[in-house]
Coordinates of C-alpha atoms in Angstrom, one line a residue:
Chain H
M1 CA 0.0 -0.2 -0.4
A2 CA 2.9 2.3 0.8
E3 CA 4.4 1.8 -2.2
R4 CA 1.3 2.7 -4.4
E5 CA 1.2 5.7 -2.4
R6 CA 4.6 7.1 -3.2
T7 CA 4.3 6.8 -6.8
R8 CA 0.8 9.1 -6.2
T9 CA 1.9 11.7 -4.4
A10 CA 3.3 15.1 -5.9
E11 CA 4.8 18.0 -5.5
L12 CA 3.1 21.1 -5.8
N13 CA 3.6 25.1 -6.9
V14 CA 2.0 28.0 -5.9
E15 CA 2.9 31.4 -8.2
G16 CA 2.1 34.5 -7.5
V17 CA -0.9 33.7 -5.9
T18 CA -3.0 36.8 -4.8
K19 CA -6.2 36.7 -3.2
R20 CA -8.5 39.8 -1.9
F21 CA -11.6 39.9 0.6
G22 CA -13.1 43.2 -0.1
E23 CA -10.5 45.8 1.1
V24 CA -8.2 43.0 2.5
L25 CA -5.5 41.7 0.9
A26 CA -5.1 37.9 2.1
L27 CA -2.4 36.8 0.0
D28 CA -0.3 39.3 -2.1
G29 CA 1.3 37.2 -5.0
V30 CA 2.5 34.2 -2.5
S31 CA 5.1 31.7 -4.4
L32 CA 6.0 28.7 -2.8
A33 CA 6.9 25.1 -4.1
V34 CA 6.6 22.2 -2.2
A35 CA 8.7 18.9 -3.3
E36 CA 7.4 15.4 -3.2
G37 CA 7.1 13.7 0.0
E38 CA 8.2 16.9 1.8
L39 CA 6.4 18.1 5.3
L40 CA 6.2 21.9 4.7
T41 CA 5.0 23.8 7.5
I42 CA 3.2 27.5 6.9
L43 CA 3.5 29.2 10.0
G44 CA 2.1 32.5 10.8
P45 CA -0.2 34.3 13.3
S46 CA -3.9 34.6 12.9
G47 CA -4.8 36.8 9.9
S48 CA -1.2 36.1 8.2
G49 CA -3.1 34.6 5.3
K50 CA -2.3 31.0 6.1
T51 CA -5.4 29.4 6.3
T52 CA -6.4 31.3 2.9
L53 CA -3.7 30.1 1.0
L54 CA -4.5 26.4 2.2
K55 CA -8.2 26.9 1.2
V56 CA -6.8 27.7 -2.3
V57 CA -4.9 25.1 -2.7
A58 CA -7.6 23.1 -1.6
G59 CA -10.0 24.7 -3.8
F60 CA -12.3 26.2 -1.3
E61 CA -11.4 29.6 -2.1
T62 CA -10.5 31.0 -5.6
P63 CA -7.2 33.0 -6.2
D64 CA -7.8 36.9 -8.2
A65 CA -4.2 36.4 -9.9
G66 CA -1.8 33.3 -10.1
T67 CA -1.7 29.5 -10.3
V68 CA -1.5 26.4 -8.3
R69 CA 0.1 23.4 -10.1
V70 CA 0.5 19.5 -9.4
D71 CA 3.1 17.8 -10.5
G72 CA 3.1 21.0 -13.2
A73 CA -0.4 20.7 -14.0
A74 CA -2.7 23.8 -13.2
I75 CA -5.5 22.6 -10.9
T76 CA -6.6 26.7 -10.0
N77 CA -9.9 26.3 -11.6
L78 CA -10.6 22.7 -10.7
P79 CA -13.3 22.1 -7.8
P80 CA -12.2 20.6 -4.8
A81 CA -14.0 17.3 -5.0
R82 CA -11.6 16.5 -8.5
R83 CA -8.4 17.6 -6.8
D84 CA -7.3 14.5 -4.7
I85 CA -6.2 16.5 -1.9
G86 CA -6.7 15.0 1.6
M87 CA -7.1 17.6 4.3
V88 CA -7.7 17.7 7.8
F89 CA -10.0 20.8 8.9
Q90 CA -9.4 22.3 12.6
N91 CA -12.3 20.8 14.4
Y92 CA -11.9 17.7 12.2
A93 CA -15.2 18.2 10.4
L94 CA -16.0 14.4 11.0
F95 CA -19.7 13.7 9.7
P96 CA -21.6 13.1 12.9
H97 CA -24.1 10.7 11.6
L98 CA -21.2 8.2 10.6
T99 CA -19.7 5.6 12.4
V100 CA -15.7 5.9 12.2
R101 CA -15.9 3.2 9.1
G102 CA -18.5 5.1 7.2
N103 CA -16.3 8.4 7.9
V104 CA -13.3 6.9 6.8
A105 CA -15.0 4.8 3.8
F106 CA -16.7 8.0 2.3
P107 CA -14.1 9.1 0.4
L108 CA -13.9 5.9 -1.5
E109 CA -17.6 5.5 -1.7
M110 CA -17.5 8.9 -3.5
R111 CA -14.8 7.4 -5.9
N112 CA -17.1 3.9 -6.5
V113 CA -14.7 1.7 -5.2
G114 CA -15.9 -2.0 -4.4
R115 CA -17.1 -3.0 -1.5
A116 CA -14.4 -5.4 -0.5
E117 CA -11.9 -3.2 -1.5
I118 CA -13.4 -0.2 0.7
E119 CA -13.3 -2.9 3.5
R120 CA -10.3 -3.7 2.9
R121 CA -8.5 -0.3 2.6
V122 CA -10.7 1.6 5.7
G123 CA -9.3 -1.6 7.8
D124 CA -5.7 -0.4 6.4
A125 CA -6.0 3.1 7.2
L126 CA -7.8 2.6 10.4
A127 CA -4.5 0.0 11.3
L128 CA -2.1 3.0 10.3
V129 CA -3.8 5.0 12.9
E130 CA -4.0 2.6 15.6
L131 CA -8.0 2.6 15.6
A132 CA -8.7 -0.7 14.7
G133 CA -12.1 -2.0 16.7
Y134 CA -13.2 1.4 16.4
E135 CA -15.2 0.8 13.1
A136 CA -18.7 1.0 14.8
R137 CA -18.3 4.1 17.1
L138 CA -19.6 7.6 16.3
P139 CA -17.5 10.5 16.4
R140 CA -18.9 11.9 19.4
Q141 CA -18.2 8.3 21.3
L142 CA -14.5 9.4 20.8
S143 CA -11.8 11.4 22.7
G144 CA -10.2 14.6 20.7
G145 CA -7.2 12.7 19.7
Q146 CA -9.3 9.7 18.5
Q147 CA -11.4 11.9 16.3
Q148 CA -8.2 13.5 15.1
R149 CA -6.9 9.9 14.0
V150 CA -10.7 9.0 12.3
A151 CA -9.8 12.9 10.1
L152 CA -6.6 11.7 9.3
A153 CA -7.3 8.1 8.2
R154 CA -10.3 9.6 6.2
A155 CA -7.9 12.2 4.7
I156 CA -5.3 9.3 3.5
V157 CA -7.4 6.5 2.8
F158 CA -7.9 7.5 -0.6
N159 CA -4.4 7.6 -1.8
P160 CA -4.4 11.8 -2.3
R161 CA -1.9 13.7 -4.0
L162 CA -1.5 16.3 -0.8
L163 CA -2.3 16.3 2.3
L164 CA -3.4 19.5 3.8
L165 CA -3.4 19.7 7.5
D166 CA -5.0 22.9 8.9
E167 CA -4.1 23.4 12.6
P168 CA -5.1 19.9 13.6
F169 CA -3.6 19.8 17.1
G170 CA -5.4 23.1 18.5
A171 CA -8.2 21.5 20.5
L172 CA -5.8 18.9 22.4
D173 CA -4.0 19.1 25.2
R174 CA -0.6 19.7 25.6
K175 CA 0.9 15.9 26.2
L176 CA -1.7 14.5 23.6
R177 CA -0.6 17.3 20.9
E178 CA 2.8 16.1 21.2
T179 CA 1.9 12.6 20.6
M180 CA 0.0 13.6 17.6
Q181 CA 2.7 15.4 16.5
L182 CA 5.3 12.8 16.6
E183 CA 2.5 10.3 15.0
V184 CA 1.7 12.3 11.9
R185 CA 5.5 12.7 11.2
R186 CA 6.0 9.4 11.4
L187 CA 2.7 8.6 9.2
Q188 CA 3.6 11.0 7.1
R189 CA 7.3 9.6 6.4
R190 CA 6.2 6.1 6.1
L191 CA 3.7 7.3 3.2
G192 CA 5.8 9.8 1.9
L193 CA 3.5 11.8 1.4
T194 CA 3.7 15.6 0.5
T195 CA 2.0 17.5 3.1
I196 CA 1.2 21.0 4.2
F197 CA 0.8 22.1 8.0
I198 CA -0.8 24.7 9.0
T199 CA 0.2 26.5 12.4
H200 CA 0.6 29.5 14.4
D201 CA 2.5 27.3 16.8
Q202 CA 6.3 27.7 16.4
E203 CA 7.4 24.9 18.3
E204 CA 5.1 22.6 16.4
A205 CA 6.5 23.7 13.2
L206 CA 9.9 23.0 14.7
V207 CA 9.2 19.6 15.6
L208 CA 7.1 18.3 12.6
S209 CA 8.8 20.2 9.3
D210 CA 11.5 19.7 6.7
R211 CA 10.6 23.3 5.9
I212 CA 9.1 26.3 7.4
A213 CA 7.4 29.0 5.5
V214 CA 6.9 32.0 7.8
M215 CA 3.7 34.0 6.5
N216 CA 2.9 37.4 7.8
K217 CA 0.1 39.8 6.5
G218 CA -0.4 38.0 3.3
T219 CA 3.1 37.7 2.0
I220 CA 5.8 35.0 3.2
Q221 CA 8.9 36.3 4.7
Q222 CA 11.3 33.3 4.5
V223 CA 11.1 29.5 3.3
A224 CA 13.8 27.6 4.9
T225 CA 14.7 24.5 7.0
T226 CA 13.8 24.5 10.4
T227 CA 17.5 25.2 11.7
E228 CA 18.0 28.1 8.9
I229 CA 14.6 29.9 10.2
Y230 CA 15.8 29.7 13.9
E231 CA 19.8 30.5 13.4
R232 CA 19.4 32.5 10.2
P233 CA 16.3 34.7 10.1
A234 CA 15.7 36.5 7.1
N235 CA 14.3 39.7 8.8
D236 CA 12.8 40.9 12.2
F237 CA 9.2 39.5 12.0
V238 CA 10.8 36.1 11.3
A239 CA 13.4 36.4 14.1
D240 CA 10.7 37.5 16.8
F241 CA 8.0 35.0 15.8
V242 CA 9.8 31.9 15.7
G243 CA 11.8 31.6 19.5
E244 CA 12.6 33.9 21.8
S245 CA 15.1 36.9 20.6
N246 CA 17.1 39.8 21.3
I247 CA 16.7 42.0 18.1
F248 CA 18.4 45.5 17.6
H249 CA 19.1 47.4 14.9
G250 CA 22.6 49.5 13.9
T251 CA 25.0 50.4 11.5
L252 CA 28.4 48.8 9.8
T253 CA 30.9 50.9 11.2
E254 CA 34.0 48.8 10.0
P255 CA 33.8 45.6 8.8
G256 CA 32.8 43.2 11.7
V257 CA 31.3 46.0 14.0
V258 CA 27.9 47.1 14.2
T259 CA 27.3 50.0 16.5
L260 CA 24.2 49.7 18.0
S261 CA 21.8 53.0 18.5
A262 CA 22.8 53.5 21.9
G263 CA 26.3 53.6 20.5
R264 CA 27.5 50.1 21.9
R265 CA 29.7 48.3 19.5
L266 CA 29.1 44.7 18.6
M267 CA 31.6 42.3 17.3
V268 CA 30.1 40.1 14.1
N269 CA 30.9 38.0 11.8
R270 CA 30.0 40.2 8.7
A271 CA 31.9 42.0 6.5
G272 CA 29.6 44.0 4.1
R273 CA 29.7 47.8 3.3
V274 CA 30.1 50.1 5.7
G275 CA 27.2 52.2 6.2
D276 CA 24.4 49.3 6.1
R277 CA 21.8 49.5 8.6
L278 CA 21.6 46.0 9.7
G279 CA 19.4 43.6 12.2
V280 CA 20.9 41.9 14.9
L281 CA 19.7 38.8 16.5
M282 CA 21.1 37.3 19.8
R283 CA 19.2 34.2 20.9
P284 CA 19.0 34.1 24.7
E285 CA 20.3 30.6 25.1
R286 CA 23.4 31.8 22.8
F287 CA 25.0 33.8 25.7
A288 CA 27.8 32.4 27.9
P289 CA 29.4 33.8 31.1
S290 CA 32.1 35.5 29.1
G291 CA 32.8 36.2 25.4
A292 CA 34.2 38.4 22.3
N293 CA 31.1 41.2 23.5
T294 CA 30.2 41.2 26.9
F295 CA 27.3 42.5 28.9
S296 CA 27.1 43.6 32.2
G297 CA 23.8 44.8 34.1
E298 CA 21.6 44.5 36.6
V299 CA 19.1 41.6 36.9
L300 CA 15.5 43.2 36.1
E301 CA 13.5 39.7 36.5
A302 CA 14.6 36.3 37.1
V303 CA 12.5 32.9 36.8
Y304 CA 13.3 29.3 37.0
L305 CA 12.0 27.4 34.6
G306 CA 13.7 23.7 35.9
A307 CA 16.5 23.1 32.8
S308 CA 17.4 27.0 32.9
F309 CA 17.2 30.2 34.3
K310 CA 15.6 32.9 32.3
L311 CA 16.8 36.5 32.9
R312 CA 16.2 40.1 31.9
L313 CA 19.1 41.9 32.1
G314 CA 19.2 45.9 32.0
C315 CA 22.8 47.2 30.8
A316 CA 23.9 50.6 31.7
D317 CA 23.3 52.0 28.0
G318 CA 19.8 51.2 28.2
L319 CA 20.0 47.7 26.4
E320 CA 17.7 45.2 27.9
L321 CA 18.7 41.3 27.4
L322 CA 16.9 38.2 27.5
V323 CA 19.4 35.7 28.6
R324 CA 18.9 31.7 29.4
Q325 CA 21.2 30.0 31.3
P326 CA 21.7 26.4 32.1
A327 CA 20.3 26.2 35.7
R328 CA 23.1 25.4 37.7
G329 CA 23.8 27.1 41.6
T330 CA 21.2 29.3 42.8
L331 CA 18.8 31.8 40.8
P332 CA 20.3 35.0 40.4
A333 CA 18.6 37.7 42.6
A334 CA 16.7 40.5 40.8
G335 CA 19.0 43.6 41.6
Q336 CA 22.0 41.8 41.5
H337 CA 24.7 42.9 38.8
I338 CA 26.0 39.9 36.4
E339 CA 27.9 40.0 33.2
V340 CA 27.3 37.8 29.9
G341 CA 28.8 37.3 26.6
I342 CA 28.7 36.5 23.3
D343 CA 30.8 35.4 20.6
P344 CA 30.7 36.9 17.0
D345 CA 29.6 33.1 15.7
A346 CA 26.6 33.1 17.7
I347 CA 25.2 36.5 16.5
H348 CA 23.0 36.5 13.6
V349 CA 23.4 39.6 11.1
F350 CA 20.3 40.5 9.0
Chain C
M1 CA -39.7 23.5 42.0
S2 CA -40.9 25.5 45.1
I3 CA -44.5 26.8 45.2
R4 CA -43.1 30.0 45.1
G5 CA -41.7 29.3 41.4
F6 CA -45.4 29.0 40.2
F7 CA -46.5 32.4 41.4
P8 CA -45.1 34.6 38.2
A9 CA -47.1 31.6 36.0
L10 CA -50.2 32.4 37.7
P11 CA -51.8 34.5 35.5
A12 CA -51.4 32.7 32.3
L13 CA -52.3 29.4 34.4
I14 CA -55.6 31.2 35.6
L15 CA -56.5 32.3 32.0
L16 CA -55.8 29.0 31.0
L17 CA -57.9 27.1 33.1
A18 CA -60.9 29.6 32.5
F19 CA -60.6 30.0 28.8
F20 CA -59.3 26.7 27.8
L21 CA -59.6 23.7 30.4
F22 CA -63.0 24.8 31.0
P23 CA -64.7 25.1 27.4
V24 CA -62.7 21.8 26.7
V25 CA -64.3 20.3 29.8
R26 CA -67.5 21.5 28.9
M27 CA -67.4 20.4 25.3
L28 CA -66.7 16.8 26.5
G29 CA -69.6 17.1 28.6
F30 CA -71.6 18.0 25.6
S31 CA -70.1 15.0 23.5
V32 CA -71.4 12.3 26.3
E33 CA -75.0 14.2 27.2
A34 CA -77.0 11.2 27.2
G35 CA -75.1 9.2 29.2
T36 CA -74.3 7.2 26.1
L37 CA -71.1 7.1 23.4
D38 CA -73.5 7.7 20.5
W39 CA -72.1 10.5 18.9
Y40 CA -68.7 8.8 19.0
A41 CA -70.1 5.6 17.3
K42 CA -71.7 8.3 14.8
A43 CA -68.8 10.1 14.1
L44 CA -66.4 6.8 13.7
G45 CA -69.3 4.8 12.3
E46 CA -70.6 6.3 9.4
G47 CA -69.2 6.2 6.2
L48 CA -70.0 9.8 5.6
Y49 CA -68.0 10.9 8.3
L50 CA -65.3 8.6 8.0
Q51 CA -64.8 9.9 4.7
V52 CA -64.6 13.4 6.0
F53 CA -61.8 11.9 8.3
W54 CA -60.2 10.8 5.5
N55 CA -60.0 13.7 3.4
T56 CA -58.7 15.7 6.2
F57 CA -55.7 13.2 6.7
E58 CA -55.2 13.3 2.9
I59 CA -55.1 17.0 2.2
A60 CA -52.9 17.5 5.4
L61 CA -50.5 14.8 4.0
L62 CA -50.3 16.5 0.7
V63 CA -50.0 19.8 2.3
T64 CA -47.1 18.5 4.5
G65 CA -45.6 16.9 1.2
F66 CA -45.9 20.0 -1.2
C67 CA -44.6 22.5 1.9
L68 CA -41.7 20.2 2.1
L69 CA -40.9 20.2 -1.5
L70 CA -40.8 23.8 -1.3
G71 CA -39.7 24.7 1.7
Y72 CA -36.6 22.5 1.9
P73 CA -34.9 24.4 -0.6
L74 CA -36.1 27.7 0.2
G75 CA -34.9 27.0 3.9
F76 CA -31.6 25.8 2.8
L77 CA -31.1 28.5 0.8
I78 CA -32.1 31.4 3.4
A79 CA -29.4 29.4 6.0
T80 CA -26.8 29.1 3.2
T81 CA -27.0 32.6 1.6
T82 CA -25.4 36.1 2.0
P83 CA -26.6 37.7 5.0
T84 CA -28.4 40.8 2.7
W85 CA -30.0 37.6 0.5
A86 CA -30.9 35.7 4.0
T87 CA -32.5 39.1 5.4
L88 CA -34.9 39.4 2.3
G89 CA -35.6 35.8 2.4
F90 CA -36.8 36.0 5.5
I91 CA -38.8 39.3 5.1
F92 CA -40.6 37.0 2.1
V93 CA -41.1 33.8 4.3
L94 CA -42.3 36.1 7.7
L95 CA -44.6 38.6 5.7
P96 CA -47.3 36.3 4.9
L97 CA -47.1 35.0 8.6
W98 CA -48.1 38.5 9.6
T99 CA -50.7 39.2 7.4
S100 CA -54.0 37.4 8.6
V101 CA -55.3 34.1 7.3
L102 CA -58.3 35.9 5.8
V103 CA -56.7 38.4 3.8
R104 CA -54.9 35.7 2.1
T105 CA -57.2 33.3 1.5
Y106 CA -59.4 36.2 0.0
A107 CA -56.3 37.2 -2.0
W108 CA -55.9 33.7 -3.6
M109 CA -59.7 33.6 -4.3
V110 CA -58.9 36.6 -6.2
L111 CA -55.9 35.1 -8.0
L112 CA -57.6 31.7 -8.5
G113 CA -61.4 32.2 -9.8
R114 CA -62.6 31.5 -13.1
N115 CA -61.6 34.9 -14.2
G116 CA -59.0 35.2 -11.6
I117 CA -55.5 36.6 -12.4
V118 CA -54.1 33.4 -12.9
N119 CA -56.6 32.1 -15.4
R120 CA -56.7 35.2 -17.2
W121 CA -52.9 35.3 -17.7
L122 CA -53.0 31.7 -18.9
L123 CA -55.8 32.4 -21.6
D124 CA -54.3 35.6 -22.9
A125 CA -51.0 33.7 -23.2
G126 CA -53.1 30.7 -25.2
I127 CA -51.4 28.1 -23.0
I128 CA -55.1 27.0 -22.1
S129 CA -58.4 27.5 -23.9
D130 CA -60.8 27.1 -21.3
P131 CA -60.1 28.3 -17.7
L132 CA -58.9 25.7 -15.3
P133 CA -60.9 24.8 -12.1
L134 CA -58.6 26.4 -9.6
L135 CA -61.2 27.3 -6.9
H136 CA -63.6 25.6 -4.7
N137 CA -62.4 22.5 -5.4
F138 CA -59.4 20.2 -4.0
T139 CA -56.6 22.0 -6.0
G140 CA -57.9 25.6 -4.7
V141 CA -57.4 24.4 -0.8
L142 CA -54.4 22.4 -1.6
I143 CA -52.7 25.9 -3.0
G144 CA -54.1 28.0 -0.4
M145 CA -53.1 25.8 2.7
V146 CA -49.5 25.3 1.1
H147 CA -49.0 29.0 1.3
V148 CA -50.3 29.6 4.3
L149 CA -48.7 27.2 6.1
L150 CA -45.1 26.9 4.4
P151 CA -43.3 29.2 7.1
Y152 CA -43.7 26.7 9.3
M153 CA -41.9 24.1 7.1
V154 CA -39.4 26.7 6.1
L155 CA -38.3 28.0 10.0
P156 CA -37.3 24.6 11.4
I157 CA -35.4 23.7 8.5
Y158 CA -33.7 26.8 8.2
G159 CA -32.4 26.4 11.7
A160 CA -31.5 22.9 11.4
V161 CA -29.6 23.9 8.6
R162 CA -27.7 27.0 10.2
R163 CA -26.7 24.5 13.2
L164 CA -24.5 22.7 11.0
D165 CA -21.0 23.0 10.7
P166 CA -20.0 24.6 7.0
A167 CA -16.6 22.9 7.4
I168 CA -18.6 19.4 7.3
A169 CA -20.1 20.1 3.8
A170 CA -16.2 21.4 2.8
A171 CA -15.0 18.1 4.1
A172 CA -17.6 16.1 2.3
Q173 CA -16.5 18.2 -1.1
G174 CA -12.9 17.7 -0.6
L175 CA -13.0 14.1 -0.1
G176 CA -14.9 13.8 -3.4
A177 CA -18.3 14.4 -2.9
S178 CA -20.4 16.0 -5.8
N179 CA -23.0 18.5 -4.6
W180 CA -26.2 15.9 -5.4
R181 CA -24.3 13.3 -3.0
I182 CA -23.2 16.0 -0.4
F183 CA -26.9 16.9 -0.4
W184 CA -28.3 13.3 0.3
R185 CA -25.4 11.9 2.2
I186 CA -24.6 14.8 4.6
Y187 CA -27.5 17.6 4.6
I188 CA -30.7 15.4 4.3
P189 CA -29.6 13.0 7.5
L190 CA -28.3 16.0 9.2
T191 CA -31.4 18.3 9.0
L192 CA -33.6 15.2 9.3
N193 CA -34.9 16.3 13.2
G194 CA -35.7 20.2 11.3
I195 CA -37.4 18.2 8.5
F196 CA -39.3 16.3 11.2
A197 CA -40.3 19.0 13.5
G198 CA -41.6 21.1 10.0
S199 CA -43.6 18.3 8.7
V200 CA -45.1 17.5 12.3
L201 CA -46.2 21.2 12.8
V202 CA -47.4 21.5 9.1
F203 CA -49.7 18.4 9.4
V204 CA -51.1 18.9 13.1
L205 CA -52.0 22.5 11.9
S206 CA -53.5 21.0 8.3
L207 CA -55.9 18.8 10.5
G208 CA -57.7 21.4 12.2
F209 CA -57.3 24.0 9.4
F210 CA -60.8 25.8 9.1
I211 CA -60.8 29.1 7.0
T212 CA -58.6 28.5 3.9
P213 CA -60.6 25.3 3.2
A214 CA -63.7 27.0 3.8
L215 CA -63.3 29.6 1.7
L216 CA -61.4 28.1 -1.1
G217 CA -63.4 24.8 -1.0
G218 CA -66.5 26.9 -1.6
G219 CA -68.5 24.0 0.6
R220 CA -67.3 21.0 -1.8
V221 CA -64.2 19.7 0.0
M222 CA -65.3 18.7 3.5
M223 CA -62.4 18.8 6.1
I224 CA -63.1 18.0 10.0
A225 CA -63.1 21.6 11.4
V226 CA -65.4 22.8 8.2
L227 CA -67.9 19.9 9.5
I228 CA -67.6 20.7 12.9
E229 CA -68.7 24.3 12.2
Q230 CA -71.4 23.2 10.2
Q231 CA -72.7 21.0 12.8
V232 CA -72.6 23.9 15.2
R233 CA -74.1 26.9 12.9
E234 CA -76.7 24.8 10.6
T235 CA -77.6 21.9 12.6
L236 CA -77.3 23.6 16.0
N237 CA -76.0 19.7 16.9
W238 CA -73.8 20.9 19.8
P239 CA -73.2 17.3 21.1
F240 CA -72.1 15.6 17.8
A241 CA -69.8 19.0 17.0
A242 CA -67.8 18.2 20.4
A243 CA -67.7 14.6 19.5
L244 CA -66.1 15.0 16.4
S245 CA -63.6 17.8 17.6
F246 CA -62.6 15.4 20.4
V247 CA -62.2 12.6 17.8
L248 CA -60.0 15.1 15.8
L249 CA -58.0 15.9 19.3
A250 CA -57.3 12.3 19.7
F251 CA -55.9 12.0 16.3
T252 CA -53.5 15.2 16.9
F253 CA -52.4 14.0 20.0
A254 CA -51.9 10.3 18.3
V255 CA -49.7 12.2 15.8
Y256 CA -47.9 14.2 18.2
A257 CA -47.1 11.1 20.5
L258 CA -46.1 9.2 17.7
A259 CA -43.4 12.6 16.4
Q260 CA -42.1 12.7 19.8
R261 CA -41.2 9.0 20.2
F262 CA -39.5 9.4 16.7
T263 CA -38.0 12.5 17.6
R264 CA -36.5 10.6 20.7
L265 CA -34.9 8.0 18.6
E266 CA -33.3 10.7 16.4
G267 CA -32.0 12.3 18.9
N268 CA -30.0 9.5 19.8
T269 CA -28.1 9.6 16.7

């Protein structure tokens, strides 16, 4: 079964898609390429256009401009029913009057698959999501996690060319969410199914994805691997949205030195042209007790987080830093003076 | 609930007691006046009256069927269209409901008569050569009653469709279902309670309908309420009218009880 699905899966290309709702520009010339078998996450705050993009791909919205291609063929004007795309909705959208079997069999019945074949494939799909034995239950007799699995089984049972997941874990509690994330990842790898996953949760995006596309205000800010997104964000928005960050702006005053507006000089690994306006990102966990750049300041706030200390540091020149230290020794008290450092390698300039 | 909880409801209770329960009991007394069930035997035993009951059921059933056929698409449309169109649709559904049944029935007489607007238009258009018999017969009663009772079908169906999560239809679409199949496999089963509520409402109201069949039937379409009125007004036979009323009431309760049972079963799914 897995073998056949691998041959059916597809690559997706979104080319210059624009969608306007009245005055609001929901998608502003979005282009995106998803490779065959890849899991790409679209990450963005609510209102960033990520759900609209998914609806355009699924066929529930028609773009004002642009093209959606699956394996090179334009599907922009194809109705959803003829796109062969599996989708898991935010609230699962299970058919409440049909049993688990009825729900999973639905897409096969719509394709006029024979009875015995339906029985076999529903069995396979339910086994895949570990729900064998639940065939006769109704959706409301299942827990949230189980409903989720039914929705997933229903979305993959007909060997779709793409799988779309629209914030599917939003309604689950943290523990279950983590389990389901890993499970979806396992399933997606096993089937080799090209998948687009939508979330506003950056942690979830990091756990699941091959690559992440960060969206804001209807445009894609950056598409890159998870490490790339975290370590080398393209702009303020990405740096701020993914993970905790200290972001400053300054000017390259000489090669390898950025001078911040407060007057502080930072050693960085960046040649560039003198006079360039640059952004500087320092991740809180990259600070060490000492380094090429040092910051001494007063602890404004200190929080114990089990594995680490989270500190807010106020420097004499007005700079405020978020710092994470491994939780060793005692938690620094507020008002205490400490010194931290960071090497040029650990600073990202953009 | 404590006794105190009843106080605010007291005026209404007294009103119901005085103007509803008391007359009903009086009527029950009339129907068994002589200490016998002779009037009931007559109502249920003579072919003529049974025929009237049968007519009433037949008309009620047909009215319900036509209301469903017309009301489902309308309720569905109002529930799924844009707010502006929905408001407009509501006005069209509710406006007749706020107009007196008498007025609407007279309007239908103007429309359906031998020289009425419908017949004249059809004659002028050359579609027919002789006027259609639309008034003072079964067809006229049917048209009038469907029109008067349609809102009672549309509103529950509208409510049932509104309660559905639109994502469910979208999901069905994405899974490969045509609109036709979405309608039969998703919408109909999930709005059965609305269909049912509307149908029971229209059917029960049809059973006791008086003004429309009396006027549009022109005395030639005998429904039970028309018969009862005739017994009271023309023959002054109160005991028989009372017996007929109670038979109708019993039928109505039976339908209602059956419906209740059915909905309870429905409610479990």
